[in-house]
Each structure stands twice: as structure tokens, then as C-alpha cells.
CSV table of C-alpha atoms and ligand atoms in Angstrom, one decimal:
chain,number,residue,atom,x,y,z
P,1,UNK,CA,0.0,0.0,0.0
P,2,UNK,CA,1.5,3.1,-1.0
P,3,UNK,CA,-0.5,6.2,0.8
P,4,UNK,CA,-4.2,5.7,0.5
P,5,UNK,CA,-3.9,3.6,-2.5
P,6,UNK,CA,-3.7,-0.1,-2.5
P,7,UNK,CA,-2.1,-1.5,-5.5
P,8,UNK,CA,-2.9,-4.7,-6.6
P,9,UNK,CA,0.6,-6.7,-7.9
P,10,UNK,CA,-1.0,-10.0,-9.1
P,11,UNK,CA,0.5,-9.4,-12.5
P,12,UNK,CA,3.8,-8.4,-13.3
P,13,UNK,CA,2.8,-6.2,-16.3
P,14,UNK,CA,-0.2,-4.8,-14.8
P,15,UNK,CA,-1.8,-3.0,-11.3
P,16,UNK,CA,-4.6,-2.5,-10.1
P,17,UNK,CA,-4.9,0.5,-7.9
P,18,UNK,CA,-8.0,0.7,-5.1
P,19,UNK,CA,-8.5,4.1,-3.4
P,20,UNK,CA,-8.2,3.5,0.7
P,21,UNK,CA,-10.5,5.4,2.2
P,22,UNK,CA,-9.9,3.8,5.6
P,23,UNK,CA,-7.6,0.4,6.8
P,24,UNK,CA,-10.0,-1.6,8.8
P,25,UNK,CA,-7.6,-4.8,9.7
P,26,UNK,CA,-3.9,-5.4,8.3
P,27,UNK,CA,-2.0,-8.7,9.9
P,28,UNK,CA,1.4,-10.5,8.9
P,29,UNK,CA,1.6,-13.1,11.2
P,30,UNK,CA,-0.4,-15.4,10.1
P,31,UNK,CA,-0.5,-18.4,7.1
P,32,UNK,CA,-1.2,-15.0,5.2
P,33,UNK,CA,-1.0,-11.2,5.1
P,34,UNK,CA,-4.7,-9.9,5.6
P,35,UNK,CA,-6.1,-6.4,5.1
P,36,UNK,CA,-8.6,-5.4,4.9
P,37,UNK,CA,-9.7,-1.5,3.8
P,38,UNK,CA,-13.1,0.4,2.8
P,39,UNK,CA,-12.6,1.6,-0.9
P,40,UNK,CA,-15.4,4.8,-2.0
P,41,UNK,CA,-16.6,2.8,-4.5
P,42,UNK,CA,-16.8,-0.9,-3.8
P,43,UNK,CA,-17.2,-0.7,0.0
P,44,UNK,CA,-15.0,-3.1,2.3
P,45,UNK,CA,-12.5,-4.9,0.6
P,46,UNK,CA,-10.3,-8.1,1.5
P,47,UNK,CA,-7.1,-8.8,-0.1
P,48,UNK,CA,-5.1,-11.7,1.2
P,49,UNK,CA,-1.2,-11.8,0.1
P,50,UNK,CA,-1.6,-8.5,-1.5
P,51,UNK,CA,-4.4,-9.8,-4.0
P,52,UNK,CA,-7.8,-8.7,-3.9
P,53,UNK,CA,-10.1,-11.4,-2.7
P,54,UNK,CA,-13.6,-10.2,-2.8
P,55,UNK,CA,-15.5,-6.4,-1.8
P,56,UNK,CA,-18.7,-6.1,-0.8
P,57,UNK,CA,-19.9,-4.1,-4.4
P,58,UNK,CA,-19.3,-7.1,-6.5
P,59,UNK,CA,-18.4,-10.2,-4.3
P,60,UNK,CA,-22.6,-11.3,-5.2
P,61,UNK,CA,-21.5,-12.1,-9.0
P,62,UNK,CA,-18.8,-14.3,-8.2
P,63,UNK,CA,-20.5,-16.0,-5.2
P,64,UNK,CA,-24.0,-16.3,-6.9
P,65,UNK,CA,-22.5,-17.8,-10.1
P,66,UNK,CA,-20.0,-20.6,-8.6
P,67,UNK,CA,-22.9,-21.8,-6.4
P,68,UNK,CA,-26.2,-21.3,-8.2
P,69,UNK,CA,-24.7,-22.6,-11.7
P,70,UNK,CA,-23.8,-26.3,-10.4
P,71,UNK,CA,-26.3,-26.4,-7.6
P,72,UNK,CA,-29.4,-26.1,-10.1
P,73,UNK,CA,-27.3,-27.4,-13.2
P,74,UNK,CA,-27.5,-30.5,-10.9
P,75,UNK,CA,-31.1,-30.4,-9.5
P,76,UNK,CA,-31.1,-32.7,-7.3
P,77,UNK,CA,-27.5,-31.5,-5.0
P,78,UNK,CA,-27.2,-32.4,-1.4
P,79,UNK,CA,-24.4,-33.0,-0.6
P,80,UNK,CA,-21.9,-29.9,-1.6
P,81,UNK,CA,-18.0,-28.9,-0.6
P,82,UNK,CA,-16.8,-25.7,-0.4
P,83,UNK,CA,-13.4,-25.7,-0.5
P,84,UNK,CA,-11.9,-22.2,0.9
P,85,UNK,CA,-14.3,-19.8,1.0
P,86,UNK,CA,-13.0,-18.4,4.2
P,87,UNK,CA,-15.3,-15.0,4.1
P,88,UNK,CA,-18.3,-17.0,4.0
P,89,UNK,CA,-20.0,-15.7,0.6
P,90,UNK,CA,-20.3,-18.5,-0.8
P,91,UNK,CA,-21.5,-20.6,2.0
P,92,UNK,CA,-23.9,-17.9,2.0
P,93,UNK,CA,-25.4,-18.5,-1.6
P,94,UNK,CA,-24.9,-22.1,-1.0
P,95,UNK,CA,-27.3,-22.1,2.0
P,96,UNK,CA,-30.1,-20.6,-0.2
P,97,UNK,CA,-30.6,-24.0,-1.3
P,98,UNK,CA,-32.8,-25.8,1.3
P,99,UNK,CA,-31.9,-28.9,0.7
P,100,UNK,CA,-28.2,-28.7,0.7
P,101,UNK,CA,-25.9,-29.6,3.7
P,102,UNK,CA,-22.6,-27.8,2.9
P,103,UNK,CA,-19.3,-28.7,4.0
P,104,UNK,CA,-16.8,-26.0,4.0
P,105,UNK,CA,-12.9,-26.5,4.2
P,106,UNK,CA,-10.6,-23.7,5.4
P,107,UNK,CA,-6.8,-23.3,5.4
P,108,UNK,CA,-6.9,-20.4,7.6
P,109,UNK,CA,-8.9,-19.8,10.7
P,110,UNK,CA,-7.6,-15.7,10.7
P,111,UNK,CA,-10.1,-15.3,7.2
P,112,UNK,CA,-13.2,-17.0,8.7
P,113,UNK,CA,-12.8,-15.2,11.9
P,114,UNK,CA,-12.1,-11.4,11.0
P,115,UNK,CA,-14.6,-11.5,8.1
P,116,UNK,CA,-17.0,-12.6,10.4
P,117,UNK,CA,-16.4,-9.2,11.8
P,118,UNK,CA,-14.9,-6.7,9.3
P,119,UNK,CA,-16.9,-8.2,6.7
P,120,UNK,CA,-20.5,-9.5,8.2
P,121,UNK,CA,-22.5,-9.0,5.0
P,122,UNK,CA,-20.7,-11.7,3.1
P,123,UNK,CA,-21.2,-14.7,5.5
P,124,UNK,CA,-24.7,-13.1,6.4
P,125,UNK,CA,-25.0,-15.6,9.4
P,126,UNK,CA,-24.1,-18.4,7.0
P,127,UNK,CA,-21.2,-19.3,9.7
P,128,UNK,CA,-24.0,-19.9,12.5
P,129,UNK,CA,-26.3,-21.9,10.6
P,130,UNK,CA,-26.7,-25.5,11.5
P,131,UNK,CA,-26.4,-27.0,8.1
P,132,UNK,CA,-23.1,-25.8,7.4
P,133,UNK,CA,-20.3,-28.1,8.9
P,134,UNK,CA,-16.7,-26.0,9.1
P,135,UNK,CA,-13.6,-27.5,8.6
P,136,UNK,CA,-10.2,-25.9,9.6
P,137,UNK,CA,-7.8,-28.0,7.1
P,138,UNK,CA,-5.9,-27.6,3.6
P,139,UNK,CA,-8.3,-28.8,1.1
P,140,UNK,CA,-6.0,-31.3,-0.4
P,141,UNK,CA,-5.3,-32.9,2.4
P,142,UNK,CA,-8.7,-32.8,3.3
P,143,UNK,CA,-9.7,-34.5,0.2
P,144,UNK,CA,-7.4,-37.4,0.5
P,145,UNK,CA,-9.1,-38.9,4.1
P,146,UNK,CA,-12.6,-37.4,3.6
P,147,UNK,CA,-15.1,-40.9,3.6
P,148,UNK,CA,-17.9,-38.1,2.9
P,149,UNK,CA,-18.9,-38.2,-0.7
P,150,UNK,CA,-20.2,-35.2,-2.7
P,151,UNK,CA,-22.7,-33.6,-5.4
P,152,UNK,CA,-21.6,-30.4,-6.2
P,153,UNK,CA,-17.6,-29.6,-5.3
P,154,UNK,CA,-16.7,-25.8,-5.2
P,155,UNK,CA,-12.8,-24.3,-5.0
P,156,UNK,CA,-13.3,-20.9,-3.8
P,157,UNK,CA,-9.6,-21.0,-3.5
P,158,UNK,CA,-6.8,-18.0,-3.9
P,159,UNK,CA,-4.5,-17.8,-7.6
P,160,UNK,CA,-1.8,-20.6,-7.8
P,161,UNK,CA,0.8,-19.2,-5.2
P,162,UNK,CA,0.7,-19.9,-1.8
P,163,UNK,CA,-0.9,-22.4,-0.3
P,164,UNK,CA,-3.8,-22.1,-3.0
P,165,UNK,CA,-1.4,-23.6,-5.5
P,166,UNK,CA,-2.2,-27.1,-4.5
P,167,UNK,CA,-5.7,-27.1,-5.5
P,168,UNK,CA,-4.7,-26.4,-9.4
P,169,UNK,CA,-3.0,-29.7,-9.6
P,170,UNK,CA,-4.3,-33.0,-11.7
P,171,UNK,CA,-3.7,-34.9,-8.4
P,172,UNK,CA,-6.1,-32.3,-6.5
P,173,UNK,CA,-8.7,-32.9,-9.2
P,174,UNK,CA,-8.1,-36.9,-9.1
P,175,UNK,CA,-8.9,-37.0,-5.4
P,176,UNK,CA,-12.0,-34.6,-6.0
P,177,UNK,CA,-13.5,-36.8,-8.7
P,178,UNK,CA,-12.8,-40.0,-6.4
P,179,UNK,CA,-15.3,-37.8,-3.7
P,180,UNK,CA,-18.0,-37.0,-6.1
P,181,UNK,CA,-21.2,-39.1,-5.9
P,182,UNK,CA,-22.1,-40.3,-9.5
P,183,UNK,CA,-23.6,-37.7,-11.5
P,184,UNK,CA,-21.5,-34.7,-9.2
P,185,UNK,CA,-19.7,-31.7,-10.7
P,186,UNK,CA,-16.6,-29.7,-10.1
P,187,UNK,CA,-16.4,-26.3,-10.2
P,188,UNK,CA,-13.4,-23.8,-9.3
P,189,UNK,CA,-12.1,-20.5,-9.1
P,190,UNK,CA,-10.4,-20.5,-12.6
P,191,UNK,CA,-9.0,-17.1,-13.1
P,192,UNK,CA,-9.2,-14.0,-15.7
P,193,UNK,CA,-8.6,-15.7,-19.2
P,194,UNK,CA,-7.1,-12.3,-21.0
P,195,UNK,CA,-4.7,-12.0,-18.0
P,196,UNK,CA,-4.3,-15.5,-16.9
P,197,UNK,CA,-4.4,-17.7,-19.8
P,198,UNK,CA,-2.1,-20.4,-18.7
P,199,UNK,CA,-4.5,-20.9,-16.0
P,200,UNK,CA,-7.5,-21.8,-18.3
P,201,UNK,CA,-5.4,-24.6,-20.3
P,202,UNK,CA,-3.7,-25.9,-17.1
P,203,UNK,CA,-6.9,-26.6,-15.7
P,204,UNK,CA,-8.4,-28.1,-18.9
P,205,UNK,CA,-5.8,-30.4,-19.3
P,206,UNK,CA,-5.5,-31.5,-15.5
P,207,UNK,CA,-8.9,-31.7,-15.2
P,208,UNK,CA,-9.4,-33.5,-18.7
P,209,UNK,CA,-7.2,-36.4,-17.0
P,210,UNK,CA,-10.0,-37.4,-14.3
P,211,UNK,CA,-13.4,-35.8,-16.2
P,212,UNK,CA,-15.0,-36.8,-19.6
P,213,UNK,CA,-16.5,-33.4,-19.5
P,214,UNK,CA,-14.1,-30.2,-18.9
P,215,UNK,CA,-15.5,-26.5,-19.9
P,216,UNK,CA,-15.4,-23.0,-18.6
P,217,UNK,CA,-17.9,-20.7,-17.7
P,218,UNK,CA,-17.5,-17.0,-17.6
P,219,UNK,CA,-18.9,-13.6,-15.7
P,220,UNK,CA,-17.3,-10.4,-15.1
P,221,UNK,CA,-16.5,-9.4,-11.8
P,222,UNK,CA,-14.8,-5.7,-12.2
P,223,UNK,CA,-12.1,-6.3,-9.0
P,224,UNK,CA,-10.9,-9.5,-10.8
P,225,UNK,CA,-8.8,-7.4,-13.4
P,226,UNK,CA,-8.7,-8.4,-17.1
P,227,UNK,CA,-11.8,-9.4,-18.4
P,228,UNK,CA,-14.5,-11.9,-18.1
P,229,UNK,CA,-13.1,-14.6,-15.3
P,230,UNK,CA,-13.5,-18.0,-16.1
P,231,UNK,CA,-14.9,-20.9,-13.8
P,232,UNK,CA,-13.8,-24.2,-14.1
P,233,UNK,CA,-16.5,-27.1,-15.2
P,234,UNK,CA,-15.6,-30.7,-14.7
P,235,UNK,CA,-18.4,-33.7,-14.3
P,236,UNK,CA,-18.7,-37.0,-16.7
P,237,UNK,CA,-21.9,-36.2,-18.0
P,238,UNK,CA,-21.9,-33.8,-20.5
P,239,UNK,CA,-25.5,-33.0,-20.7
P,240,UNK,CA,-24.9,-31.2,-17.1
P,241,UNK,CA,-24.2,-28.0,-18.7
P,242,UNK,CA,-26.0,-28.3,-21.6
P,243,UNK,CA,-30.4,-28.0,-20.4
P,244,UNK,CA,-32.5,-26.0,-21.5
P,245,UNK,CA,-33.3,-22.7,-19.8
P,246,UNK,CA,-37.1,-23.9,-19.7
P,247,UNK,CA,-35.4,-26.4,-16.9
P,248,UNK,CA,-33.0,-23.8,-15.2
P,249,UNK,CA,-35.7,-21.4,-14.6
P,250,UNK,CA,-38.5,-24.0,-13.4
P,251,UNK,CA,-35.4,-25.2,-10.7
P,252,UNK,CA,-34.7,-21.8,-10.0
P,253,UNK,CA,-38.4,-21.1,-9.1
P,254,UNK,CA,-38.9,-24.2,-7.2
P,255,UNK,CA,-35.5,-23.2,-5.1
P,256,UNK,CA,-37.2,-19.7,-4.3
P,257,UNK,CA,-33.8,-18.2,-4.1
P,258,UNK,CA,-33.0,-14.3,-4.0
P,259,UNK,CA,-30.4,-12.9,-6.3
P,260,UNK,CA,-28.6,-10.0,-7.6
P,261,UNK,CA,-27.0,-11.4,-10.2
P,262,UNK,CA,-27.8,-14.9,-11.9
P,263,UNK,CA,-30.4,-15.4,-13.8
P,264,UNK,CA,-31.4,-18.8,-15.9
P,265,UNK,CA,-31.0,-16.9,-18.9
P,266,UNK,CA,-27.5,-16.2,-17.7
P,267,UNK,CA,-26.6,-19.1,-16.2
P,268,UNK,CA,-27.2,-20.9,-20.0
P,269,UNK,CA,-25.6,-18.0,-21.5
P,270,UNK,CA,-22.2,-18.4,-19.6
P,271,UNK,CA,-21.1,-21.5,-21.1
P,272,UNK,CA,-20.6,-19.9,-24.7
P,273,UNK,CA,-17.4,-19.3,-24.8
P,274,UNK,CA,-15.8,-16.5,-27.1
P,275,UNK,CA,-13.1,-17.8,-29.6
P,276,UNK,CA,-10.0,-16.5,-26.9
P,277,UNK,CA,-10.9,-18.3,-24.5
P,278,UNK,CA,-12.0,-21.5,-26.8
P,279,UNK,CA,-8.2,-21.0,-28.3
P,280,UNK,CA,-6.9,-21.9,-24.7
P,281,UNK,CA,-8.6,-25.5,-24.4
P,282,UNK,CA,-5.9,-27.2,-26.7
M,301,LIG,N1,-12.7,-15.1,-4.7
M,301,LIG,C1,-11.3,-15.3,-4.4
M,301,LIG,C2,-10.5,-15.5,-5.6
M,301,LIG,O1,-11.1,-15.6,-6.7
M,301,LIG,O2,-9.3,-15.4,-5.5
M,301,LIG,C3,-11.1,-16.4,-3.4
M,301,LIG,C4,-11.7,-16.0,-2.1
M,301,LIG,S1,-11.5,-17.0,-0.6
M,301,LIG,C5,-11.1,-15.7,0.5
M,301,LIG,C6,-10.0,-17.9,-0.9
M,301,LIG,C7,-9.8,-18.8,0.3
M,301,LIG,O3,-9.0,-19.9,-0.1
M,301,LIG,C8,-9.0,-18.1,1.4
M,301,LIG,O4,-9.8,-18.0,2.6
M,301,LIG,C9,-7.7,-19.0,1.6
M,301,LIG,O5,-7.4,-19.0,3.0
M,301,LIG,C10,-8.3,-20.3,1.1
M,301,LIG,N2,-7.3,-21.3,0.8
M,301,LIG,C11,-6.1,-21.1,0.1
M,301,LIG,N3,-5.5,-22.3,0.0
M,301,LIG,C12,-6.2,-23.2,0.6
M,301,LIG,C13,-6.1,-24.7,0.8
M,301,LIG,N4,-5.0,-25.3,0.3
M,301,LIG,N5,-7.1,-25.3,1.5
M,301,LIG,C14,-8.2,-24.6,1.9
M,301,LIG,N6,-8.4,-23.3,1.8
M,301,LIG,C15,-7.4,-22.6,1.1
């Protein structure tokens, strides 16, 4: 942070500068640097390792389309793992869905607890409801012993540095399709293809090796810089991602879910990929 700016150094060719209006939290000495800071425009922000996790102005697009998208795409999900997710947003979304008893799997015990209080509105009291089981472990490790077995799985992880790297790798995404129930999907936090591109093929090649079906799915969330960022699709039926809206939307009513941001419409819409990003699945 250099005076009241923040500047975003996830890529070496390009910043990303957030005005600071005022530093809520800041802490080294953890498993990793947290600040969080209230920016004029999109509200509180949370940056972990000097990359910007999620704010509070657009943190519903992201959240709402990595748990809405699978969830319904599915239609019948249950059983779904959330792994990362420390602020709680997507637990959030998640628990919209009656039916579902979430598991959520945490590296780092600092995120969960100071976004339950710098940043309530993301959780939304997702941490104290019932359903949702919280587990303090890396994800890869918890994938390895889990017995429990899954529907939907969702990496809400960091970038590839740190200890997010680990759930990038083909051997993550083995042990994640050995913990999917039969019919189950995969989906994770995939990157910004104009920015990120090696990202989108490394993914589509790791995941190729354990799913018949591997795609992307895209929405633009402004603080991920670059673009549209992709998601990460992986299941072994390839009809998942393919329904008609007429079935999206009659889910969606059933579910009687609030949201800001997906629609049916959209959530159909988000598979098209444009020709840049179909380039990078080689
Ligand atoms: N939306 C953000 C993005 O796209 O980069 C991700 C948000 S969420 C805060 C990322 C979470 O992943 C963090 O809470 C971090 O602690 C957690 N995480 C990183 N590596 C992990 C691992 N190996 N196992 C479990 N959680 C991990």
C-alpha cells in the first residue's frame, strides 16, 4: 500500500490500484497477510497476500455464479464442498438452497474469523447456521481422508501461489472426482482468461485427465482485473451444462432463491465461450 492507494501486484505487467479510504484490519503473522480496507466505491474490501479477494460491491457475481450454476445445473445436489471460502460468501449462496448440507474446508482460521467481523454481510450468518459443517484444514489434504462423498464440489480458493497452489494440480482434481457421488460436478475459481491464460489450459488439461466433460464458464466481476473470469466445469456427463433454460428457470423457481446477479437466462448464457478463450482448451 502506497498512501491511500492499494495496488494490486498479481500481475507483473499490470496493477490494479484501489483508493483507501480507511484500513480496517492489516496482519502478517499469520498463514497470510490480511487487510482489509473500505474503498469509495466498492465498499470493504479483502485482499489476502496483496491480492484482492472479494469487496462487498461485486463479491454477489462471483459468489451467486459458482454456487447457483452447479447447484441447479444438478437439480437434485445435497451434498456440496466448499473448498476455501474463508469469508463465508459463498456458503452464503450455497445455504439458499434448502436442501443442501454444505461442507466448508478452510486453510486459515484468521479469514473465517475477521470476516465474520470486518466483513458481516458476506457470510450473512451463514457461519452460525446448522447446516453448514466447518472444517479448519488444507483442502488437499482434506480431500485425501474425507469418507464423505459429494454432489456439487466448489474451490473458492486464492490464484496458484501460496498455499492455494495445491488445488490447481491434476492430483487435486483426481482425489476430487474420487469424492463425487455419481452424476457430481466440479467447479473452481479458474482465473481471468485475457490475463491468466495459462491458467485456463492448465486446468483443462488437468482436469481432462479425471473428467469426460471439462469446460469454462465465464462472468465479469470488475475487481478480478482483465476481463471476463473464467470458472472451471468438470463432471462425466456432459449434458450437465448443456439443459435448457425452460429447466434452469423451473429449478430456480422451485429453489425460491433471491439474487442480484444470476439469472437462468444467464446461467445458460455463460457456457458460450468467445473464440479467446475456446483457443486456450488445446
Ligand atoms: N474469490 C477469491 C478469488 O477468486 O481469488 C477467493 C476468495 S476466498 C477468500 C479464498 C480462500 O482460499 C482463502 O480464505 C484462503 O485461505 C483459502 N485457501 C487457500 N489455499 C487453501 C487450501 N489449500 N485449502 C483450503 N483453503 C485454502
Amino acid at each position: 500500500m502506497t498512501g491511500d492507494w492499494f495496488d494490486e501486484e498479481l500481475h507483473p505487467e499490470l496493477r490494479q490500484g484501489l483508493k483507501i479510504d480507511r484500513v480496517l484490519y492489516q496482519s502478517g503473522d499469520g498463514l497470510q497477510d490480511l487487510v482489509v480496507f473500505e474503498n469509495p466505491r466498492f465498499g470493504r474490501v479483502l485482499c489476502l497476500d496483496g491480492v484482492v479477494q472479494t469487496t462487498e460491491g461485486d463479491e454477489f457475481v462471483y459468489h451467486e455464479m459458482m454456487t447457483h450454476v452447479p447447484i441447479l445445473a444438478h437439480g437434485r445436489a445435497q451434498d456440496v464442498l466448499i473448498v476455501g471460502g474463508g469469508d463465508g460468501g459463498m456458503a452464503r449462496e450455497v445455504l439458499k438452497h434448502q436442501a443442501v448440507r454444505p461442507v466448508m474446508v478452510e486453510i486459515d482460521p484468521d479469514v473465517v474469523e475477521f470476516s465474520k467481523q470486518h466483513l458481516p454481510s458476506l457470510s450473512n450468518g451463514a457461519f452460525d447456521d446448522p447446516r453448514l459443517e466447518l472444517v479448519i484444514a488444507d483442502g488437499c489434504t482434506f480431500m485425501k481422508e474425507t469418507e464423505k462423498r459429494f454432489d456439487v464440489i466448489i474451490v473458492d480458493s486464492t490464484d496458484p501461489i501460496g498455499p492455494g497452489e495445491v488445488l490447481f494440480t491434476a492430483e487435486f482434481y483426481a482425489d476430487c472426482k474420487s469424492r463425487l457421488k455419481p452424476g457430481g460436478v466440479i467447479v473452481t475459481q479458474n482465473g481471468v482468461p485475457f490475463v491468466q491464460p495459462d491458467e485456463v489450459t492448465n486446468s483443462w488439461r488437468r482436469l481432462g485427465r479425471s473428467f469426460q466433460d471439462v469446460h469454462f464458464y465465464l462472468a465479469a466481476v470488475p475487481t478480478y482485473q482483465g476481463g471476463d473470469m473464467a470458472f472451471g466445469w468438470a463432471s462425466d456427463d456432459a449434458s450437465l451444462r448443456r439443459q435448457p433454460v425452460e429447466t434452469i428457470e423451473a429449478r430456480f423457481e422451485a429453489a425460491g432463491i433471491e439474487t442480484r446477479y444470476y439469472t437462468p437466462e444467464l446461467h445458460v448464457a455463460s457456457f458460450a465461450l468467445p473464440k479467446t478463450v475456446r483457443d486456450l482448451l488445446r
